[in-house]
Short mmCIF file of C-alpha atoms in Angstrom, two decimals:
data_model
loop_
_atom_site.label_atom_id
_atom_site.label_comp_id
_atom_site.label_asym_id
_atom_site.label_seq_id
_atom_site.Cartn_x
_atom_site.Cartn_y
_atom_site.Cartn_z
CA MET E 28 49.90 249.14 188.95
CA GLY E 29 49.96 245.34 188.77
CA SER E 30 48.51 243.30 185.93
CA ILE E 31 45.07 241.74 186.13
CA ASP E 32 46.68 238.30 185.95
CA ALA E 33 48.52 239.06 189.19
CA ASN E 34 45.24 239.37 191.07
CA PRO E 35 43.02 236.38 190.16
CA ALA E 36 40.79 237.14 193.10
CA ALA E 37 39.58 240.18 191.18
CA PHE E 38 37.58 237.84 188.93
CA GLU E 39 36.00 235.92 191.76
CA ALA E 40 33.94 238.92 192.76
CA PHE E 41 32.07 238.66 189.47
CA GLY E 42 31.15 235.00 189.89
CA ALA E 43 32.29 231.99 187.96
CA THR E 44 31.32 231.48 184.33
CA GLY E 45 32.53 227.95 183.78
CA VAL E 46 31.14 225.12 181.74
CA ASP E 47 27.76 225.33 183.47
CA GLY E 48 27.24 229.03 182.59
CA PHE E 49 25.33 230.48 179.65
CA GLN E 50 27.00 229.44 176.40
CA PRO E 51 25.00 230.78 173.46
CA LEU E 52 27.48 229.39 170.93
CA ASN E 53 28.00 226.01 172.47
CA ALA E 54 29.25 223.92 169.54
CA GLU E 55 26.90 221.02 170.22
CA ASP E 56 23.91 223.37 170.42
CA VAL E 57 24.90 225.02 167.15
CA ARG E 58 25.05 221.64 165.43
CA SER E 59 21.77 220.44 166.97
CA TYR E 60 19.79 223.63 166.36
CA LEU E 61 20.99 224.00 162.79
CA HIS E 62 20.28 220.37 161.95
CA LYS E 63 16.73 220.82 163.22
CA SER E 64 16.40 224.10 161.30
CA VAL E 65 17.65 222.48 158.10
CA ASP E 66 15.13 219.67 158.54
CA PHE E 67 12.42 222.30 158.99
CA ILE E 68 13.51 224.09 155.81
CA TYR E 69 13.58 220.82 153.89
CA ASP E 70 10.06 219.96 155.05
CA TYR E 71 8.88 223.50 154.24
CA TYR E 72 10.06 223.41 150.65
CA LYS E 73 8.65 219.92 150.16
CA SER E 74 5.21 221.01 151.40
CA VAL E 75 4.88 224.68 150.44
CA GLU E 76 3.09 223.89 147.17
CA SER E 77 0.19 222.39 149.11
CA LEU E 78 -0.16 225.31 151.53
CA PRO E 79 -2.62 228.18 150.89
CA VAL E 80 -0.57 230.97 149.32
CA LEU E 81 -2.42 233.63 151.34
CA PRO E 82 -3.06 232.81 155.01
CA GLY E 83 -6.55 232.93 156.43
CA VAL E 84 -5.63 234.87 159.57
CA GLU E 85 -6.85 238.13 161.07
CA PRO E 86 -4.67 241.03 162.29
CA GLY E 87 -3.31 240.34 165.76
CA TYR E 88 -3.61 236.57 165.43
CA LEU E 89 -0.03 235.81 166.48
CA ARG E 90 -0.23 237.57 169.83
CA ARG E 91 -3.18 235.38 170.70
CA LEU E 92 -1.21 232.22 169.95
CA LEU E 93 2.09 233.10 171.60
CA GLN E 94 2.64 234.40 175.12
CA SER E 95 2.52 238.18 175.32
CA ALA E 96 5.36 238.60 177.85
CA PRO E 97 8.98 237.57 177.24
CA PRO E 98 9.95 234.33 179.01
CA THR E 99 12.19 234.47 182.05
CA SER E 100 13.35 230.91 181.98
CA SER E 101 15.02 229.06 179.17
CA ALA E 102 13.17 226.43 177.15
CA PRO E 103 14.26 223.61 174.88
CA PHE E 104 14.87 224.69 171.29
CA ASP E 105 12.21 222.18 170.24
CA ILE E 106 9.58 224.36 171.94
CA ALA E 107 10.47 227.33 169.74
CA MET E 108 10.43 225.15 166.63
CA LYS E 109 7.03 223.74 167.59
CA GLU E 110 5.63 227.28 167.88
CA VAL E 111 7.14 228.23 164.53
CA ARG E 112 5.35 225.31 162.90
CA GLU E 113 2.03 225.83 164.68
CA ALA E 114 1.81 229.63 164.86
CA VAL E 115 4.19 231.25 162.37
CA VAL E 116 3.80 229.05 159.29
CA PRO E 117 -0.02 229.31 159.22
CA GLY E 118 0.30 233.10 159.14
CA MET E 119 2.82 233.23 156.30
CA THR E 120 2.16 234.54 152.83
CA HIS E 121 4.21 231.96 150.98
CA TRP E 122 6.40 233.85 148.54
CA ALA E 123 8.23 230.57 147.97
CA SER E 124 5.05 228.90 146.72
CA PRO E 125 4.98 227.97 143.04
CA ASN E 126 1.43 229.35 143.07
CA PHE E 127 2.65 232.85 143.96
CA PHE E 128 2.12 235.21 141.00
CA ALA E 129 1.41 238.48 142.81
CA PHE E 130 4.49 240.70 142.92
CA PHE E 131 7.85 240.43 141.29
CA PRO E 132 9.40 237.20 142.53
CA SER E 133 11.56 236.85 145.60
CA THR E 134 13.77 234.06 144.36
CA ASN E 135 16.01 231.76 146.33
CA SER E 136 18.29 228.80 145.82
CA ALA E 137 20.16 226.18 147.78
CA ALA E 138 23.44 227.99 147.11
CA ALA E 139 22.07 231.32 148.32
CA ILE E 140 20.63 229.79 151.49
CA ALA E 141 23.99 228.14 152.21
CA GLY E 142 25.84 231.39 151.61
CA GLU E 143 23.46 233.29 153.87
CA LEU E 144 23.79 230.67 156.58
CA ILE E 145 27.58 230.76 156.53
CA ALA E 146 27.67 234.57 156.45
CA SER E 147 25.21 234.75 159.36
CA ALA E 148 27.30 232.31 161.37
CA MET E 149 30.49 234.31 160.76
CA ASN E 150 28.51 237.46 161.67
CA THR E 151 31.17 239.83 160.43
CA VAL E 152 30.74 243.61 160.28
CA GLY E 153 32.78 244.65 157.26
CA PHE E 154 32.59 248.42 157.37
CA THR E 155 36.23 248.83 156.36
CA TRP E 156 38.56 246.62 154.37
CA GLN E 157 40.60 246.00 157.51
CA ALA E 158 37.49 245.04 159.51
CA ASN E 159 37.15 242.06 157.19
CA PRO E 160 39.34 241.91 154.07
CA ALA E 161 37.65 238.76 152.75
CA ALA E 162 34.15 240.23 153.07
CA THR E 163 35.12 243.42 151.23
CA GLU E 164 37.03 241.63 148.50
CA MET E 165 34.34 238.99 148.06
CA GLU E 166 31.75 241.73 147.55
CA VAL E 167 33.99 243.50 145.06
CA LEU E 168 34.62 240.26 143.18
CA ALA E 169 30.95 239.24 143.09
CA LEU E 170 29.95 242.69 141.82
CA ASP E 171 32.60 242.59 139.10
CA TRP E 172 31.47 239.10 138.07
CA LEU E 173 27.86 240.26 137.80
CA ALA E 174 28.91 243.42 135.96
CA GLN E 175 30.62 241.22 133.38
CA LEU E 176 27.51 239.07 133.00
CA LEU E 177 25.54 242.27 132.37
CA ARG E 178 28.25 243.50 130.00
CA LEU E 179 28.56 246.76 131.89
CA PRO E 180 31.43 248.97 130.71
CA ALA E 181 34.73 248.61 132.56
CA SER E 182 34.22 252.09 134.01
CA PHE E 183 31.64 250.60 136.40
CA MET E 184 33.92 247.90 137.74
CA ASN E 185 36.06 247.96 140.83
CA ARG E 186 38.91 246.63 138.74
CA SER E 187 39.23 246.81 135.00
CA THR E 188 38.56 243.50 133.27
CA GLY E 189 42.19 243.38 132.24
CA GLY E 190 43.28 243.61 135.87
CA ALA E 191 45.48 246.60 135.15
CA GLY E 192 44.87 248.71 138.21
CA ARG E 193 41.92 250.42 139.81
CA GLY E 194 39.39 252.38 137.78
CA THR E 195 37.17 255.27 138.83
CA GLY E 196 34.03 253.17 139.19
CA GLY E 197 32.87 250.47 141.53
CA GLY E 198 29.98 248.85 143.29
CA VAL E 199 28.42 248.08 146.61
CA ILE E 200 25.72 245.66 147.77
CA LEU E 201 22.89 247.39 149.60
CA GLY E 202 19.67 246.14 151.13
CA THR E 203 17.08 247.58 148.74
CA THR E 204 16.59 249.68 145.63
CA SER E 205 15.41 252.49 147.90
CA GLU E 206 18.90 252.72 149.38
CA ALA E 207 20.49 252.77 145.93
CA MET E 208 18.24 255.62 144.91
CA LEU E 209 18.84 257.53 148.12
CA VAL E 210 22.63 257.42 148.06
CA THR E 211 22.81 258.40 144.39
CA LEU E 212 20.27 261.19 144.91
CA VAL E 213 22.40 262.59 147.74
CA SER E 214 25.53 262.44 145.57
CA ALA E 215 23.77 264.11 142.64
CA ARG E 216 22.34 266.75 144.98
CA ASP E 217 25.76 267.64 146.37
CA ALA E 218 27.32 267.76 142.90
CA ALA E 219 24.59 270.11 141.67
CA LEU E 220 24.97 272.38 144.69
CA ARG E 221 28.70 272.64 144.06
CA ARG E 222 28.04 273.33 140.40
CA ILE E 223 25.84 276.33 141.17
CA GLY E 224 28.16 277.56 143.91
CA SER E 225 25.61 277.15 146.66
CA ASP E 226 26.76 277.70 150.22
CA GLY E 227 25.76 274.49 151.99
CA VAL E 228 22.26 273.46 151.00
CA ALA E 229 20.92 276.97 150.53
CA GLY E 230 20.30 276.34 146.85
CA ILE E 231 18.47 273.05 147.26
CA THR E 232 15.10 274.65 146.46
CA ARG E 233 16.31 275.14 142.88
CA LEU E 234 17.21 271.50 142.28
CA THR E 235 14.83 269.34 140.25
CA VAL E 236 14.55 265.58 139.71
CA TYR E 237 12.65 263.61 137.07
CA ALA E 238 11.07 260.21 136.53
CA ALA E 239 8.21 258.69 134.56
CA ASP E 240 4.88 258.25 136.30
CA GLN E 241 5.44 254.48 136.11
CA THR E 242 8.54 254.77 138.32
CA HIS E 243 8.30 252.96 141.64
CA SER E 244 6.89 255.07 144.46
CA THR E 245 10.03 254.48 146.50
CA PHE E 246 11.83 256.94 144.20
CA PHE E 247 9.58 259.80 145.25
CA LYS E 248 10.05 258.81 148.89
CA ALA E 249 13.84 258.79 148.48
CA CYS E 250 13.68 262.25 146.90
CA ARG E 251 11.93 263.62 149.96
CA LEU E 252 14.45 261.95 152.26
CA ALA E 253 17.28 263.55 150.26
CA GLY E 254 15.74 266.97 150.87
CA PHE E 255 14.32 267.82 147.45
CA ASP E 256 11.35 270.18 147.37
CA PRO E 257 8.25 268.08 146.55
CA ALA E 258 7.29 270.73 144.01
CA ASN E 259 10.52 270.00 142.15
CA ILE E 260 10.02 266.22 141.94
CA LYS E 261 8.66 265.89 138.41
CA SER E 262 6.53 262.86 137.53
CA ILE E 263 6.30 262.74 133.74
CA PRO E 264 3.10 261.27 132.29
CA THR E 265 3.41 258.23 130.04
CA GLY E 266 0.95 256.48 127.78
CA ALA E 267 0.29 253.63 125.42
CA ASP E 268 2.06 255.47 122.58
CA THR E 269 5.42 254.77 124.27
CA ASP E 270 4.33 251.49 125.91
CA TYR E 271 4.37 253.49 129.17
CA GLY E 272 8.09 254.22 128.91
CA LEU E 273 9.56 257.66 129.45
CA ASP E 274 9.28 259.93 126.38
CA PRO E 275 12.68 261.64 125.84
CA ALA E 276 11.09 264.53 123.91
CA LYS E 277 8.69 265.23 126.76
CA LEU E 278 11.56 264.96 129.25
CA LEU E 279 13.63 267.47 127.27
CA GLU E 280 10.72 269.88 127.09
CA ILE E 281 10.09 269.78 130.84
CA MET E 282 13.77 270.07 131.77
CA GLN E 283 14.29 273.03 129.44
CA ALA E 284 11.23 274.78 130.88
CA ASP E 285 12.70 274.28 134.36
CA VAL E 286 16.02 275.80 133.29
CA ASP E 287 14.18 278.77 131.80
CA ALA E 288 12.45 279.18 135.17
CA GLY E 289 15.79 279.30 136.99
CA LEU E 290 15.75 275.71 138.25
CA VAL E 291 18.64 273.22 138.10
CA PRO E 292 17.99 269.77 136.59
CA THR E 293 19.83 267.39 138.88
CA TYR E 294 18.77 263.75 138.55
CA ILE E 295 16.80 261.46 136.25
CA CYS E 296 15.67 257.98 137.22
CA ALA E 297 15.17 255.68 134.24
CA THR E 298 13.56 252.29 134.89
CA VAL E 299 14.14 249.00 133.10
CA GLY E 300 11.05 246.98 134.01
CA THR E 301 8.58 249.13 135.95
CA THR E 302 6.46 247.52 138.64
CA SER E 303 3.03 248.35 137.23
CA SER E 304 3.50 247.65 133.55
CA ASN E 305 7.09 246.35 133.12
CA ALA E 306 7.78 249.35 130.90
CA VAL E 307 11.34 250.09 129.81
CA ASP E 308 12.59 253.64 129.65
CA PRO E 309 14.97 254.31 126.71
CA VAL E 310 18.30 254.48 128.54
CA GLY E 311 20.44 255.90 125.74
CA ALA E 312 17.95 258.60 124.75
CA VAL E 313 17.43 259.63 128.38
CA ALA E 314 21.20 259.88 128.84
CA ASP E 315 21.43 262.12 125.77
CA VAL E 316 18.84 264.50 127.23
CA ALA E 317 20.52 264.50 130.64
CA ALA E 318 23.90 265.37 129.11
CA ARG E 319 22.50 268.71 127.92
CA PHE E 320 21.92 269.73 131.53
CA ASN E 321 24.73 267.84 133.28
CA ALA E 322 22.12 265.87 135.25
CA TRP E 323 22.85 262.56 136.96
CA VAL E 324 21.20 259.53 135.34
CA HIS E 325 20.38 256.48 137.43
CA ILE E 326 18.98 253.22 136.02
CA ASP E 327 16.62 251.30 138.27
CA ALA E 328 16.78 247.76 136.89
CA ALA E 329 15.75 246.11 140.17
CA TYR E 330 13.66 243.40 138.54
CA ALA E 331 14.52 243.22 134.86
CA GLY E 332 18.24 243.78 135.25
CA SER E 333 18.55 240.06 135.97
CA ALA E 334 17.17 239.27 132.51
CA CYS E 335 19.91 241.36 130.94
CA ILE E 336 22.46 238.62 131.63
CA CYS E 337 20.80 236.98 128.60
CA PRO E 338 22.05 238.41 125.28
CA GLU E 339 18.51 238.65 123.89
CA PHE E 340 17.52 241.12 126.63
CA ARG E 341 20.79 243.05 126.96
CA HIS E 342 19.68 245.73 124.46
CA HIS E 343 17.43 247.19 127.16
CA LEU E 344 20.62 248.53 128.78
CA ASP E 345 22.03 250.06 125.59
CA GLY E 346 23.45 253.46 126.47
CA VAL E 347 24.45 252.42 129.99
CA GLU E 348 27.99 253.63 129.33
CA ARG E 349 26.61 257.21 129.44
CA VAL E 350 24.76 256.97 132.76
CA ASP E 351 26.13 257.64 136.23
CA SER E 352 24.74 254.69 138.18
CA ILE E 353 22.74 251.51 137.81
CA SER E 354 21.18 249.17 140.36
CA MET E 355 19.56 245.74 140.15
CA SER E 356 18.37 243.27 142.76
CA PRO E 357 19.45 239.62 142.47
CA HIS E 358 17.04 238.88 145.32
CA LYS E 359 14.19 239.45 142.88
CA TRP E 360 15.03 237.23 139.93
CA LEU E 361 18.58 235.90 140.20
CA MET E 362 18.18 233.20 142.84
CA THR E 363 19.82 235.20 145.65
CA CYS E 364 17.73 235.58 148.81
CA LEU E 365 16.90 238.90 150.42
CA ASP E 366 18.48 241.29 150.85
CA CYS E 367 20.77 241.96 147.91
CA THR E 368 20.64 245.09 145.76
CA CYS E 369 23.72 245.75 143.63
CA LEU E 370 24.65 249.35 142.89
CA TRP E 371 27.38 250.36 140.45
CA VAL E 372 28.59 253.93 139.91
CA ARG E 373 30.85 255.27 137.20
CA ASP E 374 32.80 257.40 139.67
CA THR E 375 32.95 256.16 143.25
CA HIS E 376 34.48 259.45 144.40
CA ARG E 377 31.19 261.23 143.73
CA LEU E 378 29.50 258.75 146.06
CA THR E 379 32.11 258.60 148.81
CA GLY E 380 32.48 262.38 148.75
CA SER E 381 28.94 262.65 150.07
CA LEU E 382 28.80 259.56 152.28
CA GLU E 383 32.23 258.92 153.77
CA THR E 384 32.96 259.12 157.49
CA ASN E 385 36.42 258.93 158.98
CA PRO E 386 36.35 258.65 162.79
CA GLU E 387 39.66 258.06 164.55
CA TYR E 388 38.72 254.56 165.68
CA LEU E 389 38.29 253.39 162.07
CA LYS E 390 41.53 254.82 160.70
CA ASN E 391 44.01 252.26 159.43
CA ASP E 392 46.90 251.97 156.99
CA ALA E 393 44.92 250.18 154.26
CA SER E 394 42.20 252.83 154.18
CA GLU E 395 44.68 255.71 154.18
CA SER E 396 46.78 254.12 151.45
CA GLY E 397 44.02 254.71 148.89
CA THR E 398 44.32 251.17 147.55
CA VAL E 399 40.97 250.05 148.95
CA THR E 400 37.45 251.44 149.09
CA ASP E 401 35.78 251.11 152.46
CA LEU E 402 32.25 250.07 151.58
CA LYS E 403 30.83 251.96 154.57
CA ASP E 404 31.44 255.09 152.48
CA MET E 405 29.07 253.96 149.73
CA GLN E 406 25.98 253.46 151.90
CA VAL E 407 23.82 255.27 154.43
CA GLY E 408 25.01 253.50 157.56
CA VAL E 409 28.37 252.23 158.74
CA GLY E 410 27.67 248.63 159.78
CA ARG E 411 27.07 246.13 157.02
CA ARG E 412 26.35 242.45 156.50
CA PHE E 413 28.46 239.96 154.55
CA ARG E 414 26.08 240.02 151.56
CA GLY E 415 28.71 239.29 148.94
CA LEU E 416 29.13 235.65 149.94
CA LYS E 417 25.66 234.45 148.93
CA LEU E 418 25.82 236.31 145.60
CA TRP E 419 29.21 234.79 144.84
CA MET E 420 27.96 231.35 145.92
CA VAL E 421 25.07 231.58 143.45
CA MET E 422 27.27 232.54 140.50
CA ARG E 423 30.04 230.11 141.46
CA THR E 424 27.65 227.18 141.96
CA TYR E 425 25.29 227.61 139.02
CA GLY E 426 27.33 229.51 136.45
CA SER E 427 25.93 231.91 133.87
CA ALA E 428 24.42 229.14 131.71
CA LYS E 429 22.05 227.87 134.40
CA LEU E 430 21.14 231.39 135.51
CA GLN E 431 20.25 232.26 131.92
CA GLU E 432 18.25 229.04 131.66
CA HIS E 433 16.28 230.06 134.75
CA ILE E 434 15.42 233.47 133.26
CA ARG E 435 14.47 232.04 129.87
CA SER E 436 12.26 229.39 131.41
CA ASP E 437 10.28 232.01 133.33
CA VAL E 438 9.91 234.20 130.24
CA ALA E 439 8.69 231.21 128.21
CA MET E 440 6.06 230.38 130.84
CA ALA E 441 4.90 234.00 130.90
CA LYS E 442 4.59 233.99 127.12
CA MET E 443 2.56 230.80 127.33
CA PHE E 444 0.19 232.51 129.78
CA GLU E 445 0.05 235.64 127.62
CA ASP E 446 -0.88 233.58 124.55
CA ALA E 447 -3.67 231.88 126.51
CA VAL E 448 -5.09 235.24 127.59
CA ARG E 449 -4.98 236.61 124.05
CA ALA E 450 -6.83 233.53 122.79
CA ASP E 451 -9.73 234.11 125.23
CA ASP E 452 -12.05 236.79 123.82
CA ARG E 453 -13.34 237.66 127.30
CA LEU E 454 -9.92 238.87 128.40
CA GLU E 455 -7.28 241.28 127.16
CA VAL E 456 -3.56 241.86 127.64
CA VAL E 457 -3.40 245.52 128.68
CA VAL E 458 0.24 246.27 127.83
CA PRO E 459 2.75 244.41 125.68
CA ARG E 460 4.55 241.81 127.75
CA ASN E 461 8.14 242.49 128.68
CA PHE E 462 10.09 239.77 130.47
CA ALA E 463 7.87 237.57 132.69
CA LEU E 464 4.98 239.82 133.76
CA VAL E 465 1.57 239.73 132.09
CA CYS E 466 -0.91 242.53 132.80
CA PHE E 467 -4.43 241.43 131.89
CA ARG E 468 -8.08 241.90 132.74
CA ILE E 469 -11.65 241.00 131.88
CA LYS E 470 -12.51 243.44 129.12
CA PRO E 471 -15.84 245.28 128.80
CA ARG E 472 -18.33 243.51 126.56
CA GLY E 473 -21.96 244.03 125.72
CA SER E 474 -23.51 246.51 128.14
CA MET E 475 -20.54 246.29 130.55
CA THR E 476 -19.05 249.72 131.30
CA GLU E 477 -15.44 250.39 132.27
CA GLN E 478 -16.60 250.74 135.86
CA ASP E 479 -18.35 247.38 135.62
CA ALA E 480 -15.15 245.89 134.20
CA ASP E 481 -13.13 247.25 137.10
CA GLU E 482 -15.53 245.66 139.56
CA ALA E 483 -15.45 242.37 137.69
CA ASN E 484 -11.65 242.33 137.73
CA ARG E 485 -11.52 243.18 141.39
CA GLU E 486 -13.91 240.33 142.07
CA LEU E 487 -11.79 238.01 139.91
CA MET E 488 -8.68 238.79 141.91
CA GLU E 489 -10.39 238.44 145.27
CA ARG E 490 -11.99 235.11 144.36
CA LEU E 491 -8.71 233.73 143.03
CA ASN E 492 -6.85 234.74 146.16
CA ARG E 493 -9.51 233.34 148.49
CA THR E 494 -9.04 229.88 147.03
CA GLY E 495 -5.49 229.72 148.37
CA LYS E 496 -4.52 228.03 145.08
CA ALA E 497 -3.06 231.18 143.53
CA TYR E 498 -2.12 234.69 144.56
CA LEU E 499 -2.32 237.62 142.14
CA ALA E 500 -1.95 241.36 142.72
CA HIS E 501 -3.25 244.34 140.78
CA THR E 502 -2.25 247.73 139.50
CA ALA E 503 -3.86 250.70 137.76
CA ILE E 504 -2.97 251.50 134.16
CA ASP E 505 -4.70 254.44 132.49
CA GLY E 506 -7.11 254.40 135.40
CA LYS E 507 -8.13 250.79 134.77
CA PHE E 508 -8.02 248.01 137.37
CA VAL E 509 -5.54 245.49 135.96
CA LEU E 510 -4.35 242.12 137.27
CA ARG E 511 -0.64 241.33 137.34
CA PHE E 512 0.52 237.77 136.69
CA ALA E 513 4.21 237.58 137.54
CA VAL E 514 6.03 234.35 136.75
CA GLY E 515 9.29 233.62 138.53
CA SER E 516 8.95 231.86 141.86
CA SER E 517 11.93 229.54 142.25
CA LEU E 518 9.75 226.41 142.47
CA GLN E 519 7.44 227.30 139.57
CA GLU E 520 6.97 224.91 136.69
CA GLU E 521 4.78 225.00 133.63
CA ARG E 522 2.11 222.93 135.39
CA HIS E 523 1.63 225.64 138.00
CA VAL E 524 1.06 228.29 135.33
CA ARG E 525 -1.39 226.03 133.51
CA SER E 526 -3.24 225.28 136.74
CA ALA E 527 -3.52 228.99 137.54
CA TRP E 528 -4.83 229.65 134.04
CA GLU E 529 -7.51 226.99 134.38
CA LEU E 530 -8.57 228.55 137.70
CA ILE E 531 -8.68 232.02 136.09
CA LYS E 532 -10.83 230.75 133.20
CA LYS E 533 -13.24 228.97 135.53
CA THR E 534 -13.59 231.96 137.85
CA THR E 535 -14.03 234.35 134.93
CA THR E 536 -16.90 232.20 133.63
CA GLU E 537 -18.59 232.25 137.05
CA ILE E 538 -18.29 236.04 137.31
CA ILE E 539 -19.63 236.72 133.81
CA LYS E 540 -22.55 234.36 134.44
CA GLY E 541 -23.24 236.11 137.74
CA GLU E 542 -22.65 233.02 139.85
#
């Protein structure tokens, strides 16, 4: 059989694809489109403060503004950009706005945007080390850098801090906290099944998992996905006596009762900075309880883990050397855009043992040598983005001092807001402030009942949000409707917090007066 080169006519049957054909990566187009996109981003950040934080659109609005069928013919890039400006931007909830106080922040930075842009342009799929050595090693390096900032024990690092060989632990960058919970739940499940000598998953109905009732709802979803019986997913009540953190004595009591009933304690999720109240579960004490039952302990530090790069907050992670895994999300509070959740485990083999795949087409000398960890084996899927670059860019560009300054500034602004609330006798701080979240509400006074107070607080939130000048969210604590004021948007300054406070005071006065 002759070579293809020997029969050039074979190509002619498929038509020519010369310089006039479709070239989606034409270098001049790349330069032009990206320059226009960068100009758009510049204009967006310059103007976002003046835009309503919540859009005034109705469901289905976008379909009415843009054509409902996909275009057949090409159009100038400027047309797409015009539609972005005129149709997409007006329908955005502006998380980048300095007047956004609703959920935990979704921070960003020039360095992160640049890293994301470069990684997207390279468009690598680094499922194995060989598939992209730089992407794998950059992720490993960035995770080890961040682990050092958090003062995690060397057992969680891909390489010991002394550089003397590979340890048992390591990390991986995932998309969300949900994924971190899911992969560690699966690993803990498999370890528990082996421990009780179960054939396959036959014994899964005996396995139990535990978390405080303040734990994010995604944990309970991940438990179901991992196959745990909903009856064995234990939500442990918390209260004001522990500042809504997990009570180790209550945890021990429940776990022992489960053992006495023939169940197998398998996994405990401890949270550092819960979504509703910013509660902190006592990591060391929880680990002590778990050790009695050989249960896996995972720390969800998605939000507040970022604060632990500051020495004054690091004590919230005391006891971390005795847990099995910890995750935190730099895309929340460490200036690294979505998506970026960092997961560290003390023993990567427990993770890869449950998640690894080894098809023939991915086999290579580096993987089989045992000197590298293929990050595909520490996540649910196989394909993966080059997430490590933007995280490294943030740490390399700003350094730990500026990142700590960013955290401390947000905490100081939150304390300023908290002090203002406490000084207003119409309002109350519902739980002690941790980090940069203040939970507050209009408190009952005079003939106002708790139900009346709930209605007043709901009205306060809705009026604030309708103005477009601020966006707050709510939660329920001890059955009460509570407003959450979360400081931390990348563009926020003290003047934005003060402006929001003045708006809250004015609106509270109008509600109490019945206006």
